[in-house]
mmCIF file with all atom_site columns, C-alpha atoms and ligand atoms in Angstrom:
data_model
loop_
_atom_site.group_PDB
_atom_site.id
_atom_site.type_symbol
_atom_site.label_atom_id
_atom_site.label_alt_id
_atom_site.label_comp_id
_atom_site.label_asym_id
_atom_site.label_entity_id
_atom_site.label_seq_id
_atom_site.pdbx_PDB_ins_code
_atom_site.Cartn_x
_atom_site.Cartn_y
_atom_site.Cartn_z
_atom_site.occupancy
_atom_site.B_iso_or_equiv
_atom_site.pdbx_formal_charge
_atom_site.auth_seq_id
_atom_site.auth_comp_id
_atom_site.auth_asym_id
_atom_site.auth_atom_id
_atom_site.pdbx_PDB_model_num
ATOM   1   C  CA  . MET A 1 1   ? 91.457  118.093 95.353  1.00 0.00 ? 8   MET A CA  1
ATOM   2   C  CA  . ALA A 1 2   ? 91.837  115.712 99.315  1.00 0.00 ? 9   ALA A CA  1
ATOM   3   C  CA  . VAL A 1 3   ? 93.445  113.604 100.894 1.00 0.00 ? 10  VAL A CA  1
ATOM   4   C  CA  . LEU A 1 4   ? 90.635  110.668 102.096 1.00 0.00 ? 11  LEU A CA  1
ATOM   5   C  CA  . LYS A 1 5   ? 90.502  109.229 105.078 1.00 0.00 ? 12  LYS A CA  1
ATOM   6   C  CA  . ILE A 1 6   ? 92.391  105.700 104.399 1.00 0.00 ? 13  ILE A CA  1
ATOM   7   C  CA  . ALA A 1 7   ? 89.582  102.474 105.940 1.00 0.00 ? 14  ALA A CA  1
ATOM   8   C  CA  . ARG A 1 8   ? 91.882  100.599 107.668 1.00 0.00 ? 15  ARG A CA  1
ATOM   9   C  CA  . MET A 1 9   ? 91.473  96.053  108.871 1.00 0.00 ? 16  MET A CA  1
ATOM   10  C  CA  . GLY A 1 10  ? 88.301  95.166  110.427 1.00 0.00 ? 17  GLY A CA  1
ATOM   11  C  CA  . HIS A 1 11  ? 86.526  98.197  109.175 1.00 0.00 ? 18  HIS A CA  1
ATOM   12  C  CA  . PRO A 1 12  ? 83.537  96.439  106.983 1.00 0.00 ? 19  PRO A CA  1
ATOM   13  C  CA  . VAL A 1 13  ? 83.753  98.564  103.754 1.00 0.00 ? 20  VAL A CA  1
ATOM   14  C  CA  . LEU A 1 14  ? 87.069  96.432  103.665 1.00 0.00 ? 21  LEU A CA  1
ATOM   15  C  CA  . MET A 1 15  ? 85.391  92.986  103.490 1.00 0.00 ? 22  MET A CA  1
ATOM   16  C  CA  . GLY A 1 16  ? 82.998  92.659  100.568 1.00 0.00 ? 23  GLY A CA  1
ATOM   17  C  CA  . VAL A 1 17  ? 83.343  92.298  96.980  1.00 0.00 ? 24  VAL A CA  1
ATOM   18  C  CA  . ALA A 1 18  ? 83.456  96.392  95.342  1.00 0.00 ? 25  ALA A CA  1
ATOM   19  C  CA  . SER A 1 19  ? 80.385  96.811  92.405  1.00 0.00 ? 26  SER A CA  1
ATOM   20  C  CA  . PRO A 1 20  ? 81.924  97.626  88.630  1.00 0.00 ? 27  PRO A CA  1
ATOM   21  C  CA  . VAL A 1 21  ? 82.604  101.431 88.080  1.00 0.00 ? 28  VAL A CA  1
ATOM   22  C  CA  . ASP A 1 22  ? 80.408  102.623 84.985  1.00 0.00 ? 29  ASP A CA  1
ATOM   23  C  CA  . ASP A 1 23  ? 80.980  105.184 83.280  1.00 0.00 ? 30  ASP A CA  1
ATOM   24  C  CA  . PRO A 1 24  ? 85.261  105.553 83.818  1.00 0.00 ? 31  PRO A CA  1
ATOM   25  C  CA  . LYS A 1 25  ? 84.923  109.476 82.007  1.00 0.00 ? 32  LYS A CA  1
ATOM   26  C  CA  . ASP A 1 26  ? 82.436  110.186 85.459  1.00 0.00 ? 33  ASP A CA  1
ATOM   27  C  CA  . PRO A 1 27  ? 84.074  113.665 86.333  1.00 0.00 ? 34  PRO A CA  1
ATOM   28  C  CA  . GLU A 1 28  ? 83.408  111.855 89.645  1.00 0.00 ? 35  GLU A CA  1
ATOM   29  C  CA  . ILE A 1 29  ? 85.501  109.023 88.881  1.00 0.00 ? 36  ILE A CA  1
ATOM   30  C  CA  . ARG A 1 30  ? 88.464  110.930 87.615  1.00 0.00 ? 37  ARG A CA  1
ATOM   31  C  CA  . ARG A 1 31  ? 88.000  113.871 90.616  1.00 0.00 ? 38  ARG A CA  1
ATOM   32  C  CA  . LEU A 1 32  ? 88.095  110.549 93.309  1.00 0.00 ? 39  LEU A CA  1
ATOM   33  C  CA  . ALA A 1 33  ? 90.951  108.942 91.578  1.00 0.00 ? 40  ALA A CA  1
ATOM   34  C  CA  . LEU A 1 34  ? 92.908  112.735 91.645  1.00 0.00 ? 41  LEU A CA  1
ATOM   35  C  CA  . ASP A 1 35  ? 91.781  112.401 95.703  1.00 0.00 ? 42  ASP A CA  1
ATOM   36  C  CA  . MET A 1 36  ? 93.296  109.373 95.215  1.00 0.00 ? 43  MET A CA  1
ATOM   37  C  CA  . VAL A 1 37  ? 96.278  110.190 94.470  1.00 0.00 ? 44  VAL A CA  1
ATOM   38  C  CA  . ASP A 1 38  ? 96.587  112.368 96.350  1.00 0.00 ? 45  ASP A CA  1
ATOM   39  C  CA  . THR A 1 39  ? 96.215  109.807 99.903  1.00 0.00 ? 46  THR A CA  1
ATOM   40  C  CA  . MET A 1 40  ? 99.000  107.842 98.664  1.00 0.00 ? 47  MET A CA  1
ATOM   41  C  CA  . ASN A 1 41  ? 101.987 110.205 98.048  1.00 0.00 ? 48  ASN A CA  1
ATOM   42  C  CA  . ASP A 1 42  ? 100.146 111.645 102.104 1.00 0.00 ? 49  ASP A CA  1
ATOM   43  C  CA  . ALA A 1 43  ? 100.757 108.272 103.028 1.00 0.00 ? 50  ALA A CA  1
ATOM   44  C  CA  . PRO A 1 44  ? 103.052 107.980 101.886 1.00 0.00 ? 51  PRO A CA  1
ATOM   45  C  CA  . GLY A 1 45  ? 102.016 104.705 99.806  1.00 0.00 ? 52  GLY A CA  1
ATOM   46  C  CA  . ILE A 1 46  ? 102.862 103.472 95.815  1.00 0.00 ? 53  ILE A CA  1
ATOM   47  C  CA  . GLY A 1 47  ? 99.340  101.718 95.674  1.00 0.00 ? 54  GLY A CA  1
ATOM   48  C  CA  . LEU A 1 48  ? 95.735  102.344 97.076  1.00 0.00 ? 55  LEU A CA  1
ATOM   49  C  CA  . ALA A 1 49  ? 92.462  100.894 95.899  1.00 0.00 ? 56  ALA A CA  1
ATOM   50  C  CA  . ALA A 1 50  ? 88.930  103.214 96.410  1.00 0.00 ? 57  ALA A CA  1
ATOM   51  C  CA  . PRO A 1 51  ? 87.554  100.852 99.708  1.00 0.00 ? 58  PRO A CA  1
ATOM   52  C  CA  . GLN A 1 52  ? 90.789  101.586 101.074 1.00 0.00 ? 59  GLN A CA  1
ATOM   53  C  CA  . VAL A 1 53  ? 89.568  105.297 100.659 1.00 0.00 ? 60  VAL A CA  1
ATOM   54  C  CA  . HIS A 1 54  ? 85.615  104.029 102.105 1.00 0.00 ? 61  HIS A CA  1
ATOM   55  C  CA  . VAL A 1 55  ? 84.009  103.755 98.329  1.00 0.00 ? 62  VAL A CA  1
ATOM   56  C  CA  . PRO A 1 56  ? 83.477  100.564 97.361  1.00 0.00 ? 63  PRO A CA  1
ATOM   57  C  CA  . LEU A 1 57  ? 84.152  100.378 93.896  1.00 0.00 ? 64  LEU A CA  1
ATOM   58  C  CA  . ARG A 1 58  ? 86.558  98.890  91.590  1.00 0.00 ? 65  ARG A CA  1
ATOM   59  C  CA  . MET A 1 59  ? 88.973  101.554 91.296  1.00 0.00 ? 66  MET A CA  1
ATOM   60  C  CA  . VAL A 1 60  ? 93.321  101.042 91.797  1.00 0.00 ? 67  VAL A CA  1
ATOM   61  C  CA  . ILE A 1 61  ? 95.838  103.461 91.333  1.00 0.00 ? 68  ILE A CA  1
ATOM   62  C  CA  . TYR A 1 62  ? 99.230  102.781 91.623  1.00 0.00 ? 69  TYR A CA  1
ATOM   63  C  CA  . MET A 1 63  ? 102.790 103.992 90.998  1.00 0.00 ? 70  MET A CA  1
ATOM   64  C  CA  . VAL A 1 64  ? 106.082 102.220 92.597  1.00 0.00 ? 71  VAL A CA  1
ATOM   65  C  CA  . PRO A 1 65  ? 108.649 104.506 92.018  1.00 0.00 ? 72  PRO A CA  1
ATOM   66  C  CA  . GLU A 1 66  ? 112.573 103.501 90.569  1.00 0.00 ? 73  GLU A CA  1
ATOM   67  C  CA  . GLU A 1 67  ? 114.001 101.885 93.536  1.00 0.00 ? 74  GLU A CA  1
ATOM   68  C  CA  . ARG A 1 68  ? 111.389 99.752  95.028  1.00 0.00 ? 75  ARG A CA  1
ATOM   69  C  CA  . THR A 1 69  ? 111.030 97.460  91.300  1.00 0.00 ? 76  THR A CA  1
ATOM   70  C  CA  . GLU A 1 70  ? 114.395 94.771  91.053  1.00 0.00 ? 77  GLU A CA  1
ATOM   71  C  CA  . ASP A 1 71  ? 114.799 96.221  88.121  1.00 0.00 ? 78  ASP A CA  1
ATOM   72  C  CA  . GLY A 1 72  ? 115.508 99.643  88.761  1.00 0.00 ? 79  GLY A CA  1
ATOM   73  C  CA  . THR A 1 73  ? 112.648 100.643 86.409  1.00 0.00 ? 80  THR A CA  1
ATOM   74  C  CA  . GLY A 1 74  ? 109.728 101.250 87.749  1.00 0.00 ? 81  GLY A CA  1
ATOM   75  C  CA  . HIS A 1 75  ? 106.181 102.354 87.261  1.00 0.00 ? 82  HIS A CA  1
ATOM   76  C  CA  . PRO A 1 76  ? 104.066 105.542 86.192  1.00 0.00 ? 83  PRO A CA  1
ATOM   77  C  CA  . LEU A 1 77  ? 101.611 106.872 88.343  1.00 0.00 ? 84  LEU A CA  1
ATOM   78  C  CA  . THR A 1 78  ? 98.453  104.710 87.011  1.00 0.00 ? 85  THR A CA  1
ATOM   79  C  CA  . VAL A 1 79  ? 94.648  104.225 87.153  1.00 0.00 ? 86  VAL A CA  1
ATOM   80  C  CA  . LEU A 1 80  ? 93.013  100.898 86.608  1.00 0.00 ? 87  LEU A CA  1
ATOM   81  C  CA  . ILE A 1 81  ? 89.518  100.595 86.565  1.00 0.00 ? 88  ILE A CA  1
ATOM   82  C  CA  . ASN A 1 82  ? 87.356  97.708  86.760  1.00 0.00 ? 89  ASN A CA  1
ATOM   83  C  CA  . PRO A 1 83  ? 91.040  95.657  86.249  1.00 0.00 ? 90  PRO A CA  1
ATOM   84  C  CA  . GLU A 1 84  ? 90.725  92.070  85.884  1.00 0.00 ? 91  GLU A CA  1
ATOM   85  C  CA  . ILE A 1 85  ? 93.638  89.638  86.428  1.00 0.00 ? 92  ILE A CA  1
ATOM   86  C  CA  . THR A 1 86  ? 94.839  86.374  84.332  1.00 0.00 ? 93  THR A CA  1
ATOM   87  C  CA  . ILE A 1 87  ? 97.358  84.615  85.587  1.00 0.00 ? 94  ILE A CA  1
ATOM   88  C  CA  . LEU A 1 88  ? 99.756  83.126  83.908  1.00 0.00 ? 95  LEU A CA  1
ATOM   89  C  CA  . ASP A 1 89  ? 101.608 81.279  85.205  1.00 0.00 ? 96  ASP A CA  1
ATOM   90  C  CA  . GLU A 1 90  ? 100.942 79.182  88.532  1.00 0.00 ? 97  GLU A CA  1
ATOM   91  C  CA  . THR A 1 91  ? 104.216 79.762  89.680  1.00 0.00 ? 98  THR A CA  1
ATOM   92  C  CA  . THR A 1 92  ? 104.582 81.284  93.287  1.00 0.00 ? 99  THR A CA  1
ATOM   93  C  CA  . GLU A 1 93  ? 107.607 84.040  94.407  1.00 0.00 ? 100 GLU A CA  1
ATOM   94  C  CA  . ALA A 1 94  ? 107.353 85.126  98.035  1.00 0.00 ? 101 ALA A CA  1
ATOM   95  C  CA  . GLY A 1 95  ? 108.014 88.823  98.669  1.00 0.00 ? 102 GLY A CA  1
ATOM   96  C  CA  . ILE A 1 96  ? 107.382 91.344  101.873 1.00 0.00 ? 103 ILE A CA  1
ATOM   97  C  CA  . GLU A 1 97  ? 104.238 93.787  101.662 1.00 0.00 ? 104 GLU A CA  1
ATOM   98  C  CA  . GLY A 1 98  ? 102.637 96.486  104.236 1.00 0.00 ? 105 GLY A CA  1
ATOM   99  C  CA  . CYS A 1 99  ? 99.643  98.043  103.458 1.00 0.00 ? 106 CYS A CA  1
ATOM   100 C  CA  . LEU A 1 100 ? 98.174  101.497 104.646 1.00 0.00 ? 107 LEU A CA  1
ATOM   101 C  CA  . SER A 1 101 ? 95.353  99.925  106.464 1.00 0.00 ? 108 SER A CA  1
ATOM   102 C  CA  . LEU A 1 102 ? 97.303  97.892  108.282 1.00 0.00 ? 109 LEU A CA  1
ATOM   103 C  CA  . PRO A 1 103 ? 100.332 100.775 109.686 1.00 0.00 ? 110 PRO A CA  1
ATOM   104 C  CA  . GLY A 1 104 ? 103.154 99.387  110.791 1.00 0.00 ? 111 GLY A CA  1
ATOM   105 C  CA  . MET A 1 105 ? 102.920 96.075  109.164 1.00 0.00 ? 112 MET A CA  1
ATOM   106 C  CA  . ILE A 1 106 ? 104.446 94.203  107.261 1.00 0.00 ? 113 ILE A CA  1
ATOM   107 C  CA  . GLY A 1 107 ? 104.267 90.502  106.279 1.00 0.00 ? 114 GLY A CA  1
ATOM   108 C  CA  . SER A 1 108 ? 105.305 88.232  103.727 1.00 0.00 ? 115 SER A CA  1
ATOM   109 C  CA  . VAL A 1 109 ? 102.499 86.848  100.532 1.00 0.00 ? 116 VAL A CA  1
ATOM   110 C  CA  . ALA A 1 110 ? 103.598 84.422  98.052  1.00 0.00 ? 117 ALA A CA  1
ATOM   111 C  CA  . ARG A 1 111 ? 101.692 85.387  94.657  1.00 0.00 ? 118 ARG A CA  1
ATOM   112 C  CA  . PRO A 1 112 ? 101.638 84.312  91.045  1.00 0.00 ? 119 PRO A CA  1
ATOM   113 C  CA  . ARG A 1 113 ? 104.714 85.113  89.681  1.00 0.00 ? 120 ARG A CA  1
ATOM   114 C  CA  . HIS A 1 114 ? 103.340 86.385  85.847  1.00 0.00 ? 121 HIS A CA  1
ATOM   115 C  CA  . ILE A 1 115 ? 99.937  88.387  85.529  1.00 0.00 ? 122 ILE A CA  1
ATOM   116 C  CA  . ARG A 1 116 ? 98.077  89.223  82.633  1.00 0.00 ? 123 ARG A CA  1
ATOM   117 C  CA  . VAL A 1 117 ? 95.723  92.580  83.984  1.00 0.00 ? 124 VAL A CA  1
ATOM   118 C  CA  . SER A 1 118 ? 93.022  94.543  81.648  1.00 0.00 ? 125 SER A CA  1
ATOM   119 C  CA  . ALA A 1 119 ? 91.175  97.100  82.646  1.00 0.00 ? 126 ALA A CA  1
ATOM   120 C  CA  . LEU A 1 120 ? 90.162  100.602 81.438  1.00 0.00 ? 127 LEU A CA  1
ATOM   121 C  CA  . ASP A 1 121 ? 91.470  104.552 82.186  1.00 0.00 ? 128 ASP A CA  1
ATOM   122 C  CA  . LEU A 1 122 ? 90.068  107.463 83.485  1.00 0.00 ? 129 LEU A CA  1
ATOM   123 C  CA  . ASP A 1 123 ? 88.939  108.024 79.444  1.00 0.00 ? 130 ASP A CA  1
ATOM   124 C  CA  . GLY A 1 124 ? 87.266  104.817 79.245  1.00 0.00 ? 131 GLY A CA  1
ATOM   125 C  CA  . ASN A 1 125 ? 89.542  103.440 76.983  1.00 0.00 ? 132 ASN A CA  1
ATOM   126 C  CA  . PRO A 1 126 ? 90.939  98.874  77.740  1.00 0.00 ? 133 PRO A CA  1
ATOM   127 C  CA  . PHE A 1 127 ? 94.218  98.315  78.124  1.00 0.00 ? 134 PHE A CA  1
ATOM   128 C  CA  . GLU A 1 128 ? 96.713  95.598  78.932  1.00 0.00 ? 135 GLU A CA  1
ATOM   129 C  CA  . TYR A 1 129 ? 100.005 94.792  80.514  1.00 0.00 ? 136 TYR A CA  1
ATOM   130 C  CA  . TYR A 1 130 ? 101.898 92.743  82.689  1.00 0.00 ? 137 TYR A CA  1
ATOM   131 C  CA  . HIS A 1 131 ? 102.796 93.619  86.218  1.00 0.00 ? 138 HIS A CA  1
ATOM   132 C  CA  . ALA A 1 132 ? 103.316 91.236  89.438  1.00 0.00 ? 139 ALA A CA  1
ATOM   133 C  CA  . ARG A 1 133 ? 102.808 91.216  93.432  1.00 0.00 ? 140 ARG A CA  1
ATOM   134 C  CA  . VAL A 1 134 ? 101.138 95.455  93.693  1.00 0.00 ? 141 VAL A CA  1
ATOM   135 C  CA  . VAL A 1 135 ? 98.146  94.780  90.867  1.00 0.00 ? 142 VAL A CA  1
ATOM   136 C  CA  . GLN A 1 136 ? 97.996  91.844  92.961  1.00 0.00 ? 143 GLN A CA  1
ATOM   137 C  CA  . HIS A 1 137 ? 97.543  93.126  95.771  1.00 0.00 ? 144 HIS A CA  1
ATOM   138 C  CA  . GLU A 1 138 ? 95.107  95.543  95.407  1.00 0.00 ? 145 GLU A CA  1
ATOM   139 C  CA  . CYS A 1 139 ? 92.762  94.225  93.334  1.00 0.00 ? 146 CYS A CA  1
ATOM   140 C  CA  . ASP A 1 140 ? 92.358  91.816  96.677  1.00 0.00 ? 147 ASP A CA  1
ATOM   141 C  CA  . HIS A 1 141 ? 90.919  94.731  98.343  1.00 0.00 ? 148 HIS A CA  1
ATOM   142 C  CA  . LEU A 1 142 ? 88.368  94.763  95.397  1.00 0.00 ? 149 LEU A CA  1
ATOM   143 C  CA  . ASP A 1 143 ? 86.897  91.200  96.630  1.00 0.00 ? 150 ASP A CA  1
ATOM   144 C  CA  . GLY A 1 144 ? 87.899  91.740  100.554 1.00 0.00 ? 151 GLY A CA  1
ATOM   145 C  CA  . VAL A 1 145 ? 90.580  90.515  100.557 1.00 0.00 ? 152 VAL A CA  1
ATOM   146 C  CA  . LEU A 1 146 ? 93.890  91.800  102.617 1.00 0.00 ? 153 LEU A CA  1
ATOM   147 C  CA  . TYR A 1 147 ? 97.115  91.221  102.610 1.00 0.00 ? 154 TYR A CA  1
ATOM   148 C  CA  . PRO A 1 148 ? 97.205  88.889  105.947 1.00 0.00 ? 155 PRO A CA  1
ATOM   149 C  CA  . MET A 1 149 ? 94.314  86.431  104.905 1.00 0.00 ? 156 MET A CA  1
ATOM   150 C  CA  . ARG A 1 150 ? 96.767  85.485  101.646 1.00 0.00 ? 157 ARG A CA  1
ATOM   151 C  CA  . MET A 1 151 ? 99.637  84.819  103.974 1.00 0.00 ? 158 MET A CA  1
ATOM   152 C  CA  . ASP A 1 152 ? 100.538 81.022  104.384 1.00 0.00 ? 159 ASP A CA  1
ATOM   153 C  CA  . ASP A 1 153 ? 102.610 81.603  107.466 1.00 0.00 ? 160 ASP A CA  1
ATOM   154 C  CA  . LEU A 1 154 ? 101.897 84.479  109.874 1.00 0.00 ? 161 LEU A CA  1
ATOM   155 C  CA  . GLY A 1 155 ? 105.058 83.983  111.684 1.00 0.00 ? 162 GLY A CA  1
ATOM   156 C  CA  . SER A 1 156 ? 106.649 86.786  108.928 1.00 0.00 ? 163 SER A CA  1
ATOM   157 C  CA  . PHE A 1 157 ? 103.387 88.549  110.103 1.00 0.00 ? 164 PHE A CA  1
ATOM   158 C  CA  . GLY A 1 158 ? 104.463 92.092  112.627 1.00 0.00 ? 165 GLY A CA  1
ATOM   159 C  CA  . TYR A 1 159 ? 104.873 95.216  113.124 1.00 0.00 ? 166 TYR A CA  1
ATOM   160 C  CA  . VAL A 1 160 ? 108.268 96.144  110.551 1.00 0.00 ? 167 VAL A CA  1
ATOM   161 C  CA  . GLU A 1 161 ? 109.583 98.140  113.972 1.00 0.00 ? 168 GLU A CA  1
ATOM   162 C  CA  . GLU A 1 162 ? 109.840 94.188  115.564 1.00 0.00 ? 169 GLU A CA  1
ATOM   163 C  CA  . MET A 1 163 ? 110.781 92.671  112.390 1.00 0.00 ? 170 MET A CA  1
ATOM   164 C  CA  . THR A 1 164 ? 114.570 91.939  110.563 1.00 0.00 ? 171 THR A CA  1
ATOM   165 C  CA  . LYS A 1 165 ? 114.601 93.617  107.919 1.00 0.00 ? 172 LYS A CA  1
ATOM   166 C  CA  . PRO A 1 166 ? 114.942 91.833  104.463 1.00 0.00 ? 173 PRO A CA  1
ATOM   167 C  CA  . THR A 1 167 ? 118.140 92.254  102.803 1.00 0.00 ? 174 THR A CA  1
ATOM   168 C  CA  . GLU A 1 168 ? 117.483 93.568  98.960  1.00 0.00 ? 175 GLU A CA  1
HETATM 169 NI NI1 . NI  B 2 .   ? 96.777  97.345  100.907 1.00 0.00 ? 286 NI  B NI1 1
#
């Protein structure tokens, strides 16, 4: 296991469309997932996409601590391989986002409130569930999209140390 180097905005690996994972059961994929977990925890962050560690494959991980969710339930460590998002409700909701590829910065991004995620796990089994913001953020990385490219108003984009903290 290892902490990997994280690419920052401007690096070409973050701008391309990532390739599907051929075999989720490949030991190399499992090792990559474990390295991504180490890297995310070391940062620390709540999500990470493979292109952010210079691997242009369609794989993301995330883990949301209880205190970071509105209902206090959090979300356990999840690996999504070849994820696909279906928007169930076009109604959007604004929320503050940050990204390990834009260290020190945050911005407000409007995203659909309700989505369905279909993906494979590390055993190659398909699964499906409903979740929102962090998954959309991470899956955007697989298509070369960083959150500032989703922002309607760059007036809410800036260095976290300079910004008024959002009220919770
Ligand atoms: Ni990100």
